[in-house]
């Protein structure tokens, strides 16, 4: 017998083994794919990317919320600053399924716009023992209020030494209050400020008389040196003296003061809204996002943010806040009573048309 030519039976057994091995591989292949998909989902669930408004708020949230949450739960937290009210960006992410963010910190005006169009996930935390104790006006099915913010009239004390501007009417009065001015490049708050400067009573700002508002804006436009969009940009403009007076978010004003800049601000007619924790519709790690919301809404943790001008939505948080910090918060009673609430419902009905008109006006 020739040893180089094995018996027919031996060859057959080898062939059968090869076929069996290929069959086993074919059976296992779907399991390998399924397992890899599961691993990818689990990894995604261990990472939360959240949009912030930047500036002092971003720094405080990173140090006092994101890092402690990551240490406690082992879920990576990544904060990404962006321009205010990124409605278009969120629409694009949800429509394409390409989630650059899983969560977003959004102002109360953006919530009804995005939720009505099905771009936000319901958080389902209304009955959670911690979340349910926040002030009811700062809660909705799609957002959990975490900071009552204010737009305040801010000025440099080295420029306005004897008679500082206190109201929006003063800001519009460039003759009696000369100085370089800045204004926000979006209509939110800006339209309301224009009406208040024109003498409209705070109680009758809404619904906004847009013709009157834009006529008022026509008067101030020639005196505007800088148009700002983001909180860090506004803060920088104050610090380096690019402007002498302008409306900014309270956190930017306080951060500039903390840095040593000669800055002060007025609570008169401040326009307040509130920031929310929100979850983007369809994000793969929604439950991890909910766990973060529970963590961040704890009254003691909200109190830690107070020195940065971030106003709590938990009434009991004031039990842990020193008076020296409480008096600089929007919800401190003396300040709150001087404010004007921004109407989310008005902006829901008129957002697109006002933004379009404002952009045309800006370019004209």
Short mmCIF file of C-alpha atoms in Angstrom, two decimals:
data_model
loop_
_atom_site.label_atom_id
_atom_site.label_comp_id
_atom_site.label_asym_id
_atom_site.label_seq_id
_atom_site.Cartn_x
_atom_site.Cartn_y
_atom_site.Cartn_z
CA UNK A 1 0.00 0.00 0.00
CA UNK A 2 1.26 3.53 -0.86
CA UNK A 3 1.58 5.57 2.40
CA UNK A 4 1.26 8.84 0.44
CA UNK A 5 -2.28 7.93 -0.49
CA UNK A 6 -4.31 7.43 2.70
CA UNK A 7 -7.27 5.07 2.81
CA UNK A 8 -10.57 6.33 1.47
CA UNK A 9 -12.18 6.06 4.92
CA UNK A 10 -9.58 8.32 6.52
CA UNK A 11 -10.10 11.02 3.90
CA UNK A 12 -13.84 10.84 4.40
CA UNK A 13 -13.52 11.26 8.15
CA UNK A 14 -11.37 14.38 7.66
CA UNK A 15 -13.90 15.83 5.23
CA UNK A 16 -16.73 15.24 7.70
CA UNK A 17 -14.72 16.97 10.46
CA UNK A 18 -14.11 20.01 8.22
CA UNK A 19 -17.80 20.26 7.37
CA UNK A 20 -18.71 19.97 11.04
CA UNK A 21 -16.21 22.67 11.95
CA UNK A 22 -17.57 25.00 9.28
CA UNK A 23 -21.10 24.32 10.46
CA UNK A 24 -20.16 25.10 14.04
CA UNK A 25 -18.54 28.33 12.93
CA UNK A 26 -21.66 29.25 11.00
CA UNK A 27 -23.81 28.58 14.05
CA UNK A 28 -21.50 30.59 16.33
CA UNK A 29 -21.13 33.57 13.97
CA UNK A 30 -24.50 35.15 14.81
CA UNK A 31 -23.71 34.76 18.52
CA UNK A 32 -20.42 36.57 18.06
CA UNK A 33 -22.20 39.44 16.26
CA UNK A 34 -24.92 39.65 18.88
CA UNK A 35 -22.38 39.64 21.70
CA UNK A 36 -20.31 42.38 20.07
CA UNK A 37 -23.42 44.52 19.67
CA UNK A 38 -24.33 43.94 23.30
CA UNK A 39 -20.82 44.90 24.41
CA UNK A 40 -21.00 48.10 22.34
CA UNK A 41 -24.35 48.98 23.93
CA UNK A 42 -23.01 48.30 27.41
CA UNK A 43 -20.01 50.52 26.73
CA UNK A 44 -22.30 53.30 25.47
CA UNK A 45 -24.35 52.98 28.64
CA UNK A 46 -21.18 53.60 30.65
CA UNK A 47 -20.67 57.01 29.03
CA UNK A 48 -22.89 60.07 29.11
CA UNK A 49 -22.13 63.07 26.90
CA UNK A 50 -24.04 66.15 27.99
CA UNK A 51 -24.37 69.54 26.36
CA UNK A 52 -23.72 72.52 28.67
CA UNK A 53 -23.93 76.27 28.15
CA UNK A 54 -20.23 76.68 28.98
CA UNK A 55 -18.49 79.24 31.16
CA UNK A 56 -18.67 79.16 34.95
CA UNK A 57 -21.67 76.83 34.79
CA UNK A 58 -19.67 74.26 32.83
CA UNK A 59 -16.77 74.40 35.27
CA UNK A 60 -19.01 74.06 38.33
CA UNK A 61 -21.03 71.19 36.85
CA UNK A 62 -17.87 69.33 35.86
CA UNK A 63 -16.27 69.57 39.30
CA UNK A 64 -19.35 69.20 41.49
CA UNK A 65 -21.64 66.94 39.44
CA UNK A 66 -19.93 65.11 36.57
CA UNK A 67 -16.76 63.97 38.35
CA UNK A 68 -18.48 62.85 41.60
CA UNK A 69 -21.13 60.95 39.62
CA UNK A 70 -18.47 59.19 37.57
CA UNK A 71 -16.57 58.23 40.73
CA UNK A 72 -19.69 56.87 42.42
CA UNK A 73 -21.26 54.97 39.53
CA UNK A 74 -18.35 54.27 37.21
CA UNK A 75 -20.18 55.95 34.32
CA UNK A 76 -18.01 58.38 32.38
CA UNK A 77 -19.42 61.91 32.16
CA UNK A 78 -18.33 64.25 29.37
CA UNK A 79 -19.57 67.83 29.23
CA UNK A 80 -19.49 69.67 25.89
CA UNK A 81 -20.19 73.44 25.81
CA UNK A 82 -22.20 74.88 22.94
CA UNK A 83 -24.12 77.99 22.01
CA UNK A 84 -27.36 78.55 23.88
CA UNK A 85 -30.57 76.72 22.95
CA UNK A 86 -29.15 74.27 20.36
CA UNK A 87 -32.54 73.31 18.98
CA UNK A 88 -31.36 72.67 15.41
CA UNK A 89 -28.45 70.50 16.57
CA UNK A 90 -30.70 68.27 18.68
CA UNK A 91 -33.16 67.84 15.82
CA UNK A 92 -30.33 66.72 13.57
CA UNK A 93 -28.93 64.23 16.11
CA UNK A 94 -32.27 62.55 16.74
CA UNK A 95 -33.25 62.50 13.07
CA UNK A 96 -29.99 60.86 12.03
CA UNK A 97 -29.46 58.70 15.14
CA UNK A 98 -25.97 60.18 15.44
CA UNK A 99 -25.86 61.17 19.11
CA UNK A 100 -22.99 63.56 19.76
CA UNK A 101 -24.85 64.24 23.02
CA UNK A 102 -27.04 61.94 25.12
CA UNK A 103 -28.32 64.70 27.36
CA UNK A 104 -28.61 68.46 27.08
CA UNK A 105 -28.96 71.21 29.60
CA UNK A 106 -31.70 73.33 28.02
CA UNK A 107 -33.55 76.49 28.93
CA UNK A 108 -37.26 76.23 29.65
CA UNK A 109 -38.18 77.88 26.33
CA UNK A 110 -36.58 75.07 24.34
CA UNK A 111 -38.40 72.27 26.20
CA UNK A 112 -41.91 72.69 24.73
CA UNK A 113 -40.51 73.30 21.25
CA UNK A 114 -38.47 70.08 21.19
CA UNK A 115 -40.87 67.90 23.19
CA UNK A 116 -43.84 68.78 20.99
CA UNK A 117 -41.80 67.67 17.97
CA UNK A 118 -40.79 64.40 19.72
CA UNK A 119 -37.09 65.17 20.09
CA UNK A 120 -36.87 64.63 23.86
CA UNK A 121 -37.34 61.53 26.00
CA UNK A 122 -39.78 61.53 28.91
CA UNK A 123 -37.74 61.25 32.09
CA UNK A 124 -40.48 59.52 34.11
CA UNK A 125 -39.11 60.81 37.42
CA UNK A 126 -42.14 62.76 38.62
CA UNK A 127 -42.65 60.40 41.55
CA UNK A 128 -39.01 59.80 42.38
CA UNK A 129 -38.44 60.56 46.11
CA UNK A 130 -35.72 63.13 45.33
CA UNK A 131 -36.81 64.64 42.02
CA UNK A 132 -40.46 65.07 43.04
CA UNK A 133 -39.55 67.59 45.76
CA UNK A 134 -38.35 70.36 43.42
CA UNK A 135 -40.62 73.39 42.96
CA UNK A 136 -43.46 72.27 40.65
CA UNK A 137 -43.10 75.24 38.28
CA UNK A 138 -39.65 73.94 37.39
CA UNK A 139 -40.75 70.44 36.36
CA UNK A 140 -42.20 69.05 33.15
CA UNK A 141 -42.48 65.52 31.72
CA UNK A 142 -39.44 66.22 29.52
CA UNK A 143 -37.25 68.35 31.76
CA UNK A 144 -36.12 68.49 35.38
CA UNK A 145 -35.26 72.04 36.42
CA UNK A 146 -31.78 72.38 37.86
CA UNK A 147 -30.94 76.10 37.78
CA UNK A 148 -33.05 79.25 37.79
CA UNK A 149 -30.98 81.62 35.67
CA UNK A 150 -31.32 85.32 35.08
CA UNK A 151 -30.32 87.80 32.44
CA UNK A 152 -29.14 90.88 34.30
CA UNK A 153 -27.92 94.30 33.22
CA UNK A 154 -24.17 94.22 33.87
CA UNK A 155 -21.75 97.15 33.78
CA UNK A 156 -18.18 98.11 34.57
CA UNK A 157 -17.87 100.12 37.77
CA UNK A 158 -14.70 101.85 36.54
CA UNK A 159 -16.75 103.39 33.72
CA UNK A 160 -20.01 104.07 35.55
CA UNK A 161 -18.68 105.36 38.86
CA UNK A 162 -21.29 107.88 39.94
CA UNK A 163 -24.49 106.93 38.15
CA UNK A 164 -24.62 103.33 36.93
CA UNK A 165 -27.40 102.06 34.62
CA UNK A 166 -30.04 100.07 36.47
CA UNK A 167 -32.86 99.35 34.01
CA UNK A 168 -33.28 98.40 30.36
CA UNK A 169 -34.41 101.96 29.72
CA UNK A 170 -31.02 103.11 31.01
CA UNK A 171 -29.24 100.66 28.73
CA UNK A 172 -31.12 102.07 25.73
CA UNK A 173 -30.20 105.63 26.80
CA UNK A 174 -26.77 105.97 25.20
CA UNK A 175 -26.77 109.75 25.66
CA UNK A 176 -27.03 109.79 29.44
CA UNK A 177 -25.21 106.47 29.93
CA UNK A 178 -22.43 106.57 27.31
CA UNK A 179 -20.21 103.53 26.85
CA UNK A 180 -19.54 100.56 24.61
CA UNK A 181 -22.51 98.24 24.53
CA UNK A 182 -23.04 94.56 23.82
CA UNK A 183 -26.25 92.70 23.03
CA UNK A 184 -27.19 89.07 22.55
CA UNK A 185 -27.33 87.85 18.95
CA UNK A 186 -30.55 85.88 19.50
CA UNK A 187 -34.07 87.14 20.18
CA UNK A 188 -34.53 85.31 23.50
CA UNK A 189 -34.65 87.99 26.24
CA UNK A 190 -33.57 90.62 23.70
CA UNK A 191 -37.12 91.14 22.47
CA UNK A 192 -38.38 91.44 26.04
CA UNK A 193 -35.62 93.90 26.93
CA UNK A 194 -36.52 96.06 23.94
CA UNK A 195 -40.13 96.28 25.10
CA UNK A 196 -39.21 97.05 28.71
CA UNK A 197 -36.83 99.76 27.49
CA UNK A 198 -39.69 101.25 25.47
CA UNK A 199 -41.85 101.56 28.58
CA UNK A 200 -43.96 98.39 28.42
CA UNK A 201 -45.03 97.27 31.89
CA UNK A 202 -43.52 93.94 33.01
CA UNK A 203 -46.98 92.44 33.44
CA UNK A 204 -47.89 93.15 29.80
CA UNK A 205 -44.69 92.05 28.03
CA UNK A 206 -46.49 88.92 26.75
CA UNK A 207 -47.76 88.53 24.15
CA UNK A 208 -44.93 90.61 22.71
CA UNK A 209 -45.77 93.55 20.48
CA UNK A 210 -43.15 92.66 17.88
CA UNK A 211 -43.52 95.82 15.79
CA UNK A 212 -42.88 97.89 18.91
CA UNK A 213 -39.99 95.63 19.95
CA UNK A 214 -38.20 95.89 16.60
CA UNK A 215 -38.78 99.64 16.47
CA UNK A 216 -37.08 99.81 19.88
CA UNK A 217 -34.24 97.60 18.63
CA UNK A 218 -33.76 99.96 15.69
CA UNK A 219 -32.95 102.71 18.20
CA UNK A 220 -30.27 100.77 20.08
CA UNK A 221 -28.70 98.95 17.13
CA UNK A 222 -26.30 101.78 16.11
CA UNK A 223 -24.87 101.84 19.63
CA UNK A 224 -24.05 98.11 19.83
CA UNK A 225 -20.33 97.38 19.54
CA UNK A 226 -20.43 93.62 20.08
CA UNK A 227 -23.07 90.93 19.52
CA UNK A 228 -22.50 87.91 21.76
CA UNK A 229 -23.84 84.35 21.57
CA UNK A 230 -22.31 82.17 24.29
CA UNK A 231 -21.85 82.57 28.04
CA UNK A 232 -18.02 82.24 27.89
CA UNK A 233 -17.92 84.90 25.17
CA UNK A 234 -19.98 87.33 27.26
CA UNK A 235 -17.81 86.70 30.32
CA UNK A 236 -14.64 87.31 28.31
CA UNK A 237 -15.97 90.57 26.87
CA UNK A 238 -16.56 91.89 30.38
CA UNK A 239 -13.17 90.82 31.70
CA UNK A 240 -11.08 92.34 28.89
CA UNK A 241 -13.22 95.50 28.69
CA UNK A 242 -14.45 94.99 25.15
CA UNK A 243 -17.75 96.41 26.42
CA UNK A 244 -18.79 98.66 29.29
CA UNK A 245 -22.42 97.62 29.71
CA UNK A 246 -24.55 94.75 28.42
CA UNK A 247 -27.12 92.13 29.44
CA UNK A 248 -25.53 88.78 30.36
CA UNK A 249 -26.44 85.65 32.28
CA UNK A 250 -25.92 86.00 36.02
CA UNK A 251 -23.27 83.25 36.10
CA UNK A 252 -21.12 85.19 33.62
CA UNK A 253 -21.39 88.38 35.68
CA UNK A 254 -20.49 86.60 38.93
CA UNK A 255 -17.58 84.79 37.32
CA UNK A 256 -16.19 88.08 36.00
CA UNK A 257 -16.53 89.64 39.47
CA UNK A 258 -14.81 86.62 41.04
CA UNK A 259 -11.87 87.06 38.65
CA UNK A 260 -11.33 90.57 39.97
CA UNK A 261 -12.90 92.55 37.12
CA UNK A 262 -14.63 95.80 38.19
CA UNK A 263 -18.12 94.52 37.42
CA UNK A 264 -21.53 95.03 39.02
CA UNK A 265 -25.09 94.31 37.94
CA UNK A 266 -28.68 95.29 38.60
CA UNK A 267 -31.52 93.00 39.66
CA UNK A 268 -34.13 95.47 38.37
CA UNK A 269 -36.28 93.81 35.68
CA UNK A 270 -34.02 90.78 35.43
CA UNK A 271 -35.54 88.18 33.11
CA UNK A 272 -35.43 84.70 34.52
CA UNK A 273 -35.98 81.23 33.17
CA UNK A 274 -34.66 77.87 34.23
CA UNK A 275 -32.26 75.30 32.88
CA UNK A 276 -33.32 71.66 32.67
CA UNK A 277 -31.74 68.26 32.57
CA UNK A 278 -33.13 66.66 29.40
CA UNK A 279 -32.58 63.33 27.60
CA UNK A 280 -32.47 63.18 23.81
CA UNK A 281 -35.13 60.98 22.25
CA UNK A 282 -33.89 57.49 21.44
CA UNK A 283 -30.49 57.82 23.09
CA UNK A 284 -29.14 54.33 23.89
CA UNK A 285 -28.29 55.06 27.54
CA UNK A 286 -31.44 56.78 28.80
CA UNK A 287 -31.50 54.86 32.09
CA UNK A 288 -27.96 55.99 32.92
CA UNK A 289 -29.07 59.55 32.18
CA UNK A 290 -31.98 59.17 34.60
CA UNK A 291 -29.58 57.96 37.28
CA UNK A 292 -27.53 61.12 36.77
CA UNK A 293 -30.61 63.33 37.07
CA UNK A 294 -31.48 61.72 40.42
CA UNK A 295 -27.91 62.28 41.60
CA UNK A 296 -27.74 65.93 40.49
CA UNK A 297 -31.15 66.89 41.90
CA UNK A 298 -30.27 66.09 45.51
CA UNK A 299 -30.74 69.30 47.59
CA UNK A 300 -27.29 69.11 49.20
CA UNK A 301 -25.66 68.73 45.82
CA UNK A 302 -27.63 71.65 44.38
CA UNK A 303 -26.45 73.71 47.35
CA UNK A 304 -22.83 73.10 46.35
CA UNK A 305 -23.47 75.00 43.10
CA UNK A 306 -24.76 78.14 44.83
CA UNK A 307 -21.35 79.89 45.18
CA UNK A 308 -21.21 79.86 41.37
CA UNK A 309 -24.54 81.71 41.04
CA UNK A 310 -26.46 78.57 40.09
CA UNK A 311 -29.87 78.90 41.75
CA UNK A 312 -31.43 75.70 43.16
CA UNK A 313 -34.85 74.36 42.28
CA UNK A 314 -35.02 72.40 45.54
CA UNK A 315 -36.47 74.63 48.31
CA UNK A 316 -34.62 72.65 50.99
CA UNK A 317 -31.29 73.42 49.30
CA UNK A 318 -31.29 76.80 51.08
CA UNK A 319 -30.82 74.97 54.37
CA UNK A 320 -27.26 74.26 53.19
CA UNK A 321 -26.44 77.60 51.51
CA UNK A 322 -24.68 80.42 53.31
CA UNK A 323 -26.39 83.82 53.31
CA UNK A 324 -23.41 85.39 51.55
CA UNK A 325 -24.10 83.15 48.54
CA UNK A 326 -27.90 83.02 48.79
CA UNK A 327 -28.27 86.77 48.21
CA UNK A 328 -26.72 86.38 44.75
CA UNK A 329 -29.23 83.75 43.60
CA UNK A 330 -32.16 84.45 41.30
CA UNK A 331 -34.63 82.63 43.58
CA UNK A 332 -33.57 84.54 46.70
CA UNK A 333 -36.89 86.26 47.60
CA UNK A 334 -35.63 89.85 47.41
CA UNK A 335 -34.21 89.21 43.92
CA UNK A 336 -36.97 86.92 42.68
CA UNK A 337 -39.62 89.59 43.31
CA UNK A 338 -37.86 92.02 40.98
CA UNK A 339 -37.76 89.55 38.11
CA UNK A 340 -39.89 88.84 35.07
CA UNK A 341 -40.48 85.20 34.12
CA UNK A 342 -39.73 84.26 30.53
CA UNK A 343 -42.79 82.70 28.86
CA UNK A 344 -41.98 79.30 27.39
CA UNK A 345 -45.49 78.97 25.95
CA UNK A 346 -45.20 82.26 24.07
CA UNK A 347 -41.91 81.17 22.52
CA UNK A 348 -43.35 77.77 21.65
CA UNK A 349 -45.99 79.41 19.48
CA UNK A 350 -43.76 82.07 17.96
CA UNK A 351 -40.20 80.73 17.97
CA UNK A 352 -39.67 80.13 14.24
CA UNK A 353 -41.26 83.35 13.01
CA UNK A 354 -39.44 85.54 15.56
CA UNK A 355 -36.05 83.95 14.90
CA UNK A 356 -36.54 84.45 11.16
CA UNK A 357 -37.57 88.08 11.64
CA UNK A 358 -34.74 88.75 14.08
CA UNK A 359 -32.14 87.32 11.70
CA UNK A 360 -33.47 89.47 8.86
CA UNK A 361 -33.36 92.53 11.10
CA UNK A 362 -29.84 91.76 12.24
CA UNK A 363 -28.55 91.51 8.66
CA UNK A 364 -30.42 94.60 7.45
#
